[in-house]
PDB file of C-alpha atoms in Angstrom:
ATOM      1  CA  MET A   1      68.048  98.649  79.551  1.00 57.00           C
ATOM      2  CA  LYS A   2      66.184  99.316  82.716  1.00 72.00           C
ATOM      3  CA  LYS A   3      67.778  97.488  85.615  1.00 85.00           C
ATOM      4  CA  GLN A   4      65.762  95.082  87.704  1.00 93.00           C
ATOM      5  CA  ILE A   5      64.721  95.562  90.721  1.00 96.00           C
ATOM      6  CA  THR A   6      63.099  93.520  93.707  1.00 97.00           C
ATOM      7  CA  ILE A   7      59.533  93.835  94.820  1.00 98.00           C
ATOM      8  CA  ALA A   8      58.479  93.187  98.190  1.00 98.00           C
ATOM      9  CA  ILE A   9      54.540  93.401  98.762  1.00 98.00           C
ATOM     10  CA  ASP A  10      53.146  93.211 102.530  1.00 97.00           C
ATOM     11  CA  GLY A  11      50.070  93.642 104.067  1.00 95.00           C
ATOM     12  CA  PHE A  12      47.270  91.910 106.003  1.00 95.00           C
ATOM     13  CA  SER A  13      44.823  89.713 104.568  1.00 90.00           C
ATOM     14  CA  SER A  14      42.283  90.346 101.395  1.00 91.00           C
ATOM     15  CA  THR A  15      44.371  93.622 100.677  1.00 94.00           C
ATOM     16  CA  GLY A  16      44.826  92.756  97.243  1.00 92.00           C
ATOM     17  CA  LYS A  17      48.267  92.097  97.347  1.00 93.00           C
ATOM     18  CA  SER A  18      48.124  88.981  94.738  1.00 90.00           C
ATOM     19  CA  THR A  19      46.427  90.869  92.565  1.00 92.00           C
ATOM     20  CA  LEU A  20      48.368  93.986  92.433  1.00 95.00           C
ATOM     21  CA  ALA A  21      51.446  92.404  92.017  1.00 94.00           C
ATOM     22  CA  LYS A  22      50.015  90.070  89.069  1.00 91.00           C
ATOM     23  CA  GLN A  23      49.282  93.480  88.030  1.00 93.00           C
ATOM     24  CA  LEU A  24      53.033  94.789  88.378  1.00 94.00           C
ATOM     25  CA  ALA A  25      54.700  91.871  86.946  1.00 91.00           C
ATOM     26  CA  GLN A  26      52.694  91.539  83.926  1.00 90.00           C
ATOM     27  CA  GLN A  27      53.236  95.385  83.269  1.00 92.00           C
ATOM     28  CA  LEU A  28      57.080  95.256  84.535  1.00 92.00           C
ATOM     29  CA  GLY A  29      57.773  91.170  82.594  1.00 88.00           C
ATOM     30  CA  TYR A  30      58.229  90.344  86.204  1.00 91.00           C
ATOM     31  CA  ILE A  31      58.338  87.012  87.924  1.00 89.00           C
ATOM     32  CA  TYR A  32      55.681  86.844  90.601  1.00 91.00           C
ATOM     33  CA  VAL A  33      55.004  84.890  93.373  1.00 92.00           C
ATOM     34  CA  ASP A  34      52.432  84.506  95.555  1.00 92.00           C
ATOM     35  CA  THR A  35      53.410  82.734  98.880  1.00 94.00           C
ATOM     36  CA  GLY A  36      50.416  83.311 100.780  1.00 91.00           C
ATOM     37  CA  ALA A  37      49.833  79.981  97.996  1.00 94.00           C
ATOM     38  CA  MET A  38      52.877  78.102  99.675  1.00 96.00           C
ATOM     39  CA  TYR A  39      51.852  78.759 102.624  1.00 96.00           C
ATOM     40  CA  ARG A  40      47.750  77.435 101.947  1.00 96.00           C
ATOM     41  CA  ALA A  41      49.016  74.886 100.169  1.00 97.00           C
ATOM     42  CA  VAL A  42      50.947  73.419 103.503  1.00 98.00           C
ATOM     43  CA  ALA A  43      48.031  74.121 105.466  1.00 98.00           C
ATOM     44  CA  TYR A  44      45.922  72.059 102.726  1.00 98.00           C
ATOM     45  CA  PHE A  45      48.437  69.022 103.000  1.00 98.00           C
ATOM     46  CA  ALA A  46      48.177  68.468 106.804  1.00 98.00           C
ATOM     47  CA  MET A  47      44.444  69.285 106.207  1.00 97.00           C
ATOM     48  CA  GLN A  48      44.581  66.388 103.592  1.00 97.00           C
ATOM     49  CA  ASN A  49      46.524  64.445 106.041  1.00 96.00           C
ATOM     50  CA  GLN A  50      44.783  64.750 108.939  1.00 96.00           C
ATOM     51  CA  LEU A  51      47.433  66.862 110.542  1.00 97.00           C
ATOM     52  CA  ILE A  52      44.869  69.917 111.288  1.00 97.00           C
ATOM     53  CA  SER A  53      41.606  70.275 112.545  1.00 95.00           C
ATOM     54  CA  VAL A  54      39.141  72.600 114.407  1.00 91.00           C
ATOM     55  CA  ASP A  55      40.315  70.885 117.903  1.00 92.00           C
ATOM     56  CA  SER A  56      43.677  69.428 116.870  1.00 94.00           C
ATOM     57  CA  PHE A  57      46.775  70.173 114.904  1.00 96.00           C
ATOM     58  CA  ASN A  58      49.292  67.710 114.739  1.00 97.00           C
ATOM     59  CA  LYS A  59      52.726  70.198 114.758  1.00 96.00           C
ATOM     60  CA  VAL A  60      55.802  67.396 115.388  1.00 97.00           C
ATOM     61  CA  ASP A  61      54.103  65.007 112.618  1.00 97.00           C
ATOM     62  CA  LEU A  62      53.634  67.992 110.539  1.00 97.00           C
ATOM     63  CA  VAL A  63      57.091  69.450 110.669  1.00 97.00           C
ATOM     64  CA  ASN A  64      58.535  65.601 110.081  1.00 97.00           C
ATOM     65  CA  GLN A  65      56.600  66.034 107.011  1.00 96.00           C
ATOM     66  CA  LEU A  66      57.548  69.124 105.371  1.00 96.00           C
ATOM     67  CA  LYS A  67      60.379  66.367 103.303  1.00 94.00           C
ATOM     68  CA  ASN A  68      57.339  64.930 101.605  1.00 93.00           C
ATOM     69  CA  ILE A  69      56.007  68.208 100.901  1.00 95.00           C
ATOM     70  CA  VAL A  70      57.026  69.657  96.979  1.00 94.00           C
ATOM     71  CA  LEU A  71      55.763  73.404  95.716  1.00 94.00           C
ATOM     72  CA  GLU A  72      56.024  73.955  92.087  1.00 92.00           C
ATOM     73  CA  PHE A  73      54.336  77.331  90.386  1.00 89.00           C
ATOM     74  CA  LYS A  74      53.351  76.911  86.408  1.00 88.00           C
ATOM     75  CA  PHE A  75      52.379  79.426  84.179  1.00 83.00           C
ATOM     76  CA  ASN A  76      49.337  78.545  83.495  1.00 85.00           C
ATOM     77  CA  SER A  77      49.129  80.796  79.821  1.00 83.00           C
ATOM     78  CA  GLU A  78      45.095  81.529  79.359  1.00 85.00           C
ATOM     79  CA  LEU A  79      44.754  82.882  83.025  1.00 80.00           C
ATOM     80  CA  GLY A  80      48.289  84.603  82.635  1.00 77.00           C
ATOM     81  CA  PHE A  81      49.961  83.286  85.934  1.00 79.00           C
ATOM     82  CA  ALA A  82      51.185  80.944  87.038  1.00 85.00           C
ATOM     83  CA  GLU A  83      49.059  78.277  89.770  1.00 91.00           C
ATOM     84  CA  MET A  84      50.235  76.445  92.859  1.00 92.00           C
ATOM     85  CA  TYR A  85      50.705  72.486  92.913  1.00 96.00           C
ATOM     86  CA  LEU A  86      51.452  69.870  95.518  1.00 96.00           C
ATOM     87  CA  ASN A  87      53.182  66.917  95.041  1.00 97.00           C
ATOM     88  CA  GLY A  88      52.419  67.667  91.245  1.00 96.00           C
ATOM     89  CA  THR A  89      48.631  68.096  91.719  1.00 97.00           C
ATOM     90  CA  ASN A  90      47.379  71.694  90.840  1.00 97.00           C
ATOM     91  CA  VAL A  91      45.941  72.784  93.996  1.00 97.00           C
ATOM     92  CA  GLU A  92      45.099  76.239  93.045  1.00 95.00           C
ATOM     93  CA  LYS A  93      41.115  76.726  93.489  1.00 94.00           C
ATOM     94  CA  ALA A  94      41.601  73.807  96.170  1.00 96.00           C
ATOM     95  CA  ILE A  95      43.281  76.398  98.436  1.00 97.00           C
ATOM     96  CA  ARG A  96      41.741  79.003  98.663  1.00 94.00           C
ATOM     97  CA  THR A  97      38.665  78.257 100.235  1.00 93.00           C
ATOM     98  CA  ILE A  98      37.698  79.772 103.651  1.00 90.00           C
ATOM     99  CA  GLU A  99      38.442  76.324 105.339  1.00 94.00           C
ATOM    100  CA  VAL A 100      42.141  76.194 104.085  1.00 96.00           C
ATOM    101  CA  SER A 101      41.419  80.088 105.321  1.00 92.00           C
ATOM    102  CA  GLY A 102      40.746  79.206 108.931  1.00 92.00           C
ATOM    103  CA  TYR A 103      43.985  77.060 109.143  1.00 95.00           C
ATOM    104  CA  VAL A 104      46.747  78.761 107.079  1.00 94.00           C
ATOM    105  CA  SER A 105      47.933  80.997 109.875  1.00 91.00           C
ATOM    106  CA  LYS A 106      48.198  77.905 112.155  1.00 93.00           C
ATOM    107  CA  VAL A 107      50.800  76.539 109.957  1.00 96.00           C
ATOM    108  CA  ALA A 108      52.673  79.530 109.277  1.00 92.00           C
ATOM    109  CA  GLU A 109      53.209  79.759 112.904  1.00 92.00           C
ATOM    110  CA  ILE A 110      55.355  77.179 112.843  1.00 95.00           C
ATOM    111  CA  SER A 111      59.261  78.178 112.104  1.00 95.00           C
ATOM    112  CA  GLU A 112      59.825  74.766 110.691  1.00 97.00           C
ATOM    113  CA  VAL A 113      57.505  75.499 108.289  1.00 97.00           C
ATOM    114  CA  ARG A 114      58.632  79.246 107.514  1.00 95.00           C
ATOM    115  CA  ALA A 115      62.001  78.375 107.283  1.00 95.00           C
ATOM    116  CA  LYS A 116      61.717  75.795 104.848  1.00 96.00           C
ATOM    117  CA  LEU A 117      59.382  78.157 102.556  1.00 96.00           C
ATOM    118  CA  VAL A 118      61.366  81.276 103.324  1.00 95.00           C
ATOM    119  CA  GLU A 119      64.601  79.039 101.544  1.00 94.00           C
ATOM    120  CA  GLN A 120      62.846  78.706  98.315  1.00 93.00           C
ATOM    121  CA  GLN A 121      61.892  82.482  98.181  1.00 95.00           C
ATOM    122  CA  GLN A 122      64.971  83.280  99.065  1.00 95.00           C
ATOM    123  CA  GLU A 123      65.984  80.937  95.581  1.00 93.00           C
ATOM    124  CA  MET A 124      63.244  82.319  93.235  1.00 92.00           C
ATOM    125  CA  GLY A 125      64.296  85.754  93.405  1.00 92.00           C
ATOM    126  CA  LYS A 126      67.950  85.670  93.949  1.00 92.00           C
ATOM    127  CA  ASN A 127      68.172  86.998  90.128  1.00 91.00           C
ATOM    128  CA  LYS A 128      65.605  89.678  91.061  1.00 94.00           C
ATOM    129  CA  GLY A 129      62.919  90.415  87.821  1.00 93.00           C
ATOM    130  CA  ILE A 130      60.916  89.364  91.118  1.00 94.00           C
ATOM    131  CA  VAL A 131      57.308  90.926  92.380  1.00 95.00           C
ATOM    132  CA  MET A 132      56.692  88.669  95.449  1.00 95.00           C
ATOM    133  CA  ASP A 133      53.521  89.353  98.359  1.00 95.00           C
ATOM    134  CA  GLY A 134      53.479  87.624 101.470  1.00 92.00           C
ATOM    135  CA  ARG A 135      53.653  88.680 105.617  1.00 92.00           C
ATOM    136  CA  ASP A 136      57.173  88.652 105.972  1.00 94.00           C
ATOM    137  CA  ILE A 137      58.568  89.922 102.343  1.00 96.00           C
ATOM    138  CA  GLY A 138      60.457  92.760 103.185  1.00 97.00           C
ATOM    139  CA  THR A 139      60.881  92.325 106.471  1.00 96.00           C
ATOM    140  CA  VAL A 140      62.425  88.451 106.317  1.00 95.00           C
ATOM    141  CA  VAL A 141      62.711  86.997 102.951  1.00 96.00           C
ATOM    142  CA  PHE A 142      63.771  90.099 100.763  1.00 97.00           C
ATOM    143  CA  PRO A 143      65.408  92.431 103.413  1.00 97.00           C
ATOM    144  CA  ASP A 144      67.562  94.197 101.021  1.00 96.00           C
ATOM    145  CA  ALA A 145      64.453  95.199  98.163  1.00 97.00           C
ATOM    146  CA  GLU A 146      64.303  98.005  96.116  1.00 97.00           C
ATOM    147  CA  LEU A 147      60.961  98.780  96.643  1.00 98.00           C
ATOM    148  CA  LYS A 148      58.732  97.844  99.965  1.00 98.00           C
ATOM    149  CA  ILE A 149      54.837  98.209  99.577  1.00 98.00           C
ATOM    150  CA  PHE A 150      53.110  97.436 102.785  1.00 98.00           C
ATOM    151  CA  MET A 151      49.008  97.310 102.276  1.00 96.00           C
ATOM    152  CA  THR A 152      45.969  97.273 104.818  1.00 96.00           C
ATOM    153  CA  ALA A 153      42.391  97.848 104.414  1.00 96.00           C
ATOM    154  CA  SER A 154      39.710  98.231 107.556  1.00 95.00           C
ATOM    155  CA  ALA A 155      38.925  94.726 108.370  1.00 95.00           C
ATOM    156  CA  ALA A 156      35.265  95.112 107.291  1.00 95.00           C
ATOM    157  CA  THR A 157      36.420  96.417 104.263  1.00 95.00           C
ATOM    158  CA  ARG A 158      38.516  92.994 103.982  1.00 95.00           C
ATOM    159  CA  ALA A 159      35.844  91.221 104.933  1.00 95.00           C
ATOM    160  CA  GLN A 160      33.203  92.320 102.679  1.00 95.00           C
ATOM    161  CA  ARG A 161      36.093  91.797  99.635  1.00 93.00           C
ATOM    162  CA  ARG A 162      37.049  89.079 100.948  1.00 92.00           C
ATOM    163  CA  PHE A 163      32.427  87.500 101.114  1.00 95.00           C
ATOM    164  CA  ASP A 164      32.039  88.768  97.245  1.00 93.00           C
ATOM    165  CA  GLU A 165      35.165  87.207  95.924  1.00 90.00           C
ATOM    166  CA  LEU A 166      34.050  83.506  97.356  1.00 90.00           C
ATOM    167  CA  VAL A 167      30.184  83.876  97.000  1.00 93.00           C
ATOM    168  CA  GLN A 168      31.380  84.495  92.667  1.00 91.00           C
ATOM    169  CA  LYS A 169      33.151  81.235  93.434  1.00 87.00           C
ATOM    170  CA  GLY A 170      29.868  79.429  94.693  1.00 89.00           C
ATOM    171  CA  ASP A 171      31.272  78.918  97.963  1.00 86.00           C
ATOM    172  CA  SER A 172      28.229  79.148 100.669  1.00 88.00           C
ATOM    173  CA  VAL A 173      29.665  81.282 103.621  1.00 91.00           C
ATOM    174  CA  SER A 174      28.265  84.565 105.754  1.00 94.00           C
ATOM    175  CA  TYR A 175      29.480  87.582 105.969  1.00 96.00           C
ATOM    176  CA  ASP A 176      29.806  86.878 109.548  1.00 96.00           C
ATOM    177  CA  GLU A 177      32.388  84.012 109.032  1.00 94.00           C
ATOM    178  CA  VAL A 178      34.297  85.923 106.580  1.00 94.00           C
ATOM    179  CA  LEU A 179      35.070  88.445 109.635  1.00 96.00           C
ATOM    180  CA  LYS A 180      36.029  86.314 111.976  1.00 95.00           C
ATOM    181  CA  ASN A 181      38.409  84.691 109.731  1.00 92.00           C
ATOM    182  CA  VAL A 182      40.233  87.818 108.706  1.00 94.00           C
ATOM    183  CA  GLU A 183      40.116  89.224 112.270  1.00 96.00           C
ATOM    184  CA  GLU A 184      41.142  85.944 113.499  1.00 93.00           C
ATOM    185  CA  ARG A 185      44.234  85.633 110.953  1.00 90.00           C
ATOM    186  CA  ASP A 186      44.850  89.824 111.569  1.00 94.00           C
ATOM    187  CA  TYR A 187      45.794  88.487 115.208  1.00 94.00           C
ATOM    188  CA  ILE A 188      48.066  85.249 114.450  1.00 90.00           C
ATOM    189  CA  ASP A 189      49.578  86.851 112.075  1.00 91.00           C
ATOM    190  CA  THR A 190      50.807  90.190 113.802  1.00 94.00           C
ATOM    191  CA  HIS A 191      51.289  88.242 117.567  1.00 93.00           C
ATOM    192  CA  ARG A 192      53.519  84.982 116.282  1.00 89.00           C
ATOM    193  CA  ASP A 193      56.770  84.708 117.418  1.00 89.00           C
ATOM    194  CA  ASP A 194      58.602  83.967 114.617  1.00 89.00           C
ATOM    195  CA  SER A 195      58.898  86.768 111.675  1.00 90.00           C
ATOM    196  CA  PRO A 196      55.268  88.406 112.560  1.00 91.00           C
ATOM    197  CA  LEU A 197      53.538  91.028 110.262  1.00 94.00           C
ATOM    198  CA  VAL A 198      55.061  94.474 110.319  1.00 96.00           C
ATOM    199  CA  MET A 199      55.509  96.914 108.627  1.00 97.00           C
ATOM    200  CA  ALA A 200      59.227  97.480 107.007  1.00 96.00           C
ATOM    201  CA  GLU A 201      60.925 100.708 108.720  1.00 96.00           C
ATOM    202  CA  ASP A 202      61.596 101.407 104.473  1.00 97.00           C
ATOM    203  CA  ALA A 203      57.752 100.435 103.419  1.00 98.00           C
ATOM    204  CA  VAL A 204      55.385 102.905 101.820  1.00 97.00           C
ATOM    205  CA  GLU A 205      52.492 101.920 103.554  1.00 97.00           C
ATOM    206  CA  ILE A 206      49.240 102.166 101.498  1.00 96.00           C
ATOM    207  CA  ASP A 207      45.778 102.292 102.551  1.00 96.00           C
ATOM    208  CA  ASN A 208      43.360 100.413  99.788  1.00 94.00           C
ATOM    209  CA  SER A 209      40.290 101.362 101.709  1.00 93.00           C
ATOM    210  CA  HIS A 210      39.426 103.912  99.482  1.00 92.00           C
ATOM    211  CA  LEU A 211      41.036 103.414  96.337  1.00 92.00           C
ATOM    212  CA  THR A 212      40.202 101.828  93.092  1.00 91.00           C
ATOM    213  CA  ARG A 213      42.398  98.558  91.753  1.00 91.00           C
ATOM    214  CA  GLU A 214      43.710 101.259  89.229  1.00 94.00           C
ATOM    215  CA  GLU A 215      44.179 104.289  91.316  1.00 95.00           C
ATOM    216  CA  GLN A 216      46.292 101.869  93.494  1.00 94.00           C
ATOM    217  CA  PHE A 217      48.083 100.444  90.449  1.00 96.00           C
ATOM    218  CA  GLN A 218      49.102 103.324  88.951  1.00 96.00           C
ATOM    219  CA  ALA A 219      50.411 104.825  92.605  1.00 95.00           C
ATOM    220  CA  VAL A 220      52.580 101.879  92.781  1.00 96.00           C
ATOM    221  CA  LEU A 221      53.479 101.979  89.246  1.00 96.00           C
ATOM    222  CA  GLU A 222      55.049 105.546  89.421  1.00 96.00           C
ATOM    223  CA  LEU A 223      56.465 103.898  92.758  1.00 96.00           C
ATOM    224  CA  VAL A 224      58.199 101.371  90.825  1.00 96.00           C
ATOM    225  CA  HIS A 225      59.385 103.979  88.229  1.00 94.00           C
ATOM    226  CA  SER A 226      60.656 105.994  90.060  1.00 94.00           C
ATOM    227  CA  ILE A 227      63.305 103.551  91.327  1.00 94.00           C
ATOM    228  CA  ILE A 228      64.369 101.761  88.013  1.00 91.00           C
ATOM    229  CA  ASP A 229      64.511 104.947  85.799  1.00 84.00           C
TER     230      ASP A 229
END
């Protein structure tokens, strides 16, 4: 039997981390965890409880209410991946909007939020056989992961991908709005005091600006097999 490993995928927003992670998990029979969905769910909770808006952010109340936030991944056999549940409600679609995207990096800056979610993430991966993507997986959550991938692409490329995805879902957005959101998230993610987005020293960097999803998948799969074989 091949050994099981931990695969940590980090990188900027809209680089296709989740798509790659899902492909790998399905191919390898591993558990997939989208940590971005967890932070999005907390941001959605803050929105629903009037704790965050364009003009204000009640960080103290959000921290105090963390004990009331229960996050779960439940596998959807029809879709082939696990969906995010917040306090028993499926919020998978609700957390993918441009509105949530506008707040998620601000919520992820809060140390208490990160501590709560990192603890849950480490518990999920204690038995290995897991693919996890996010911003600090290879540096904070699993610094000893056997394979660390860091994904990047130009802001314009990522914004176009995100714009196309949102339009396909029927959302009414402009490309400029999406590009602004991508650039703002990049700045917050790389400049926050707690666990900023940085590439781990032992990570493999993949710029997928000009790669197809299949080309990217095959390149990373070769890296996986070089370890587990």
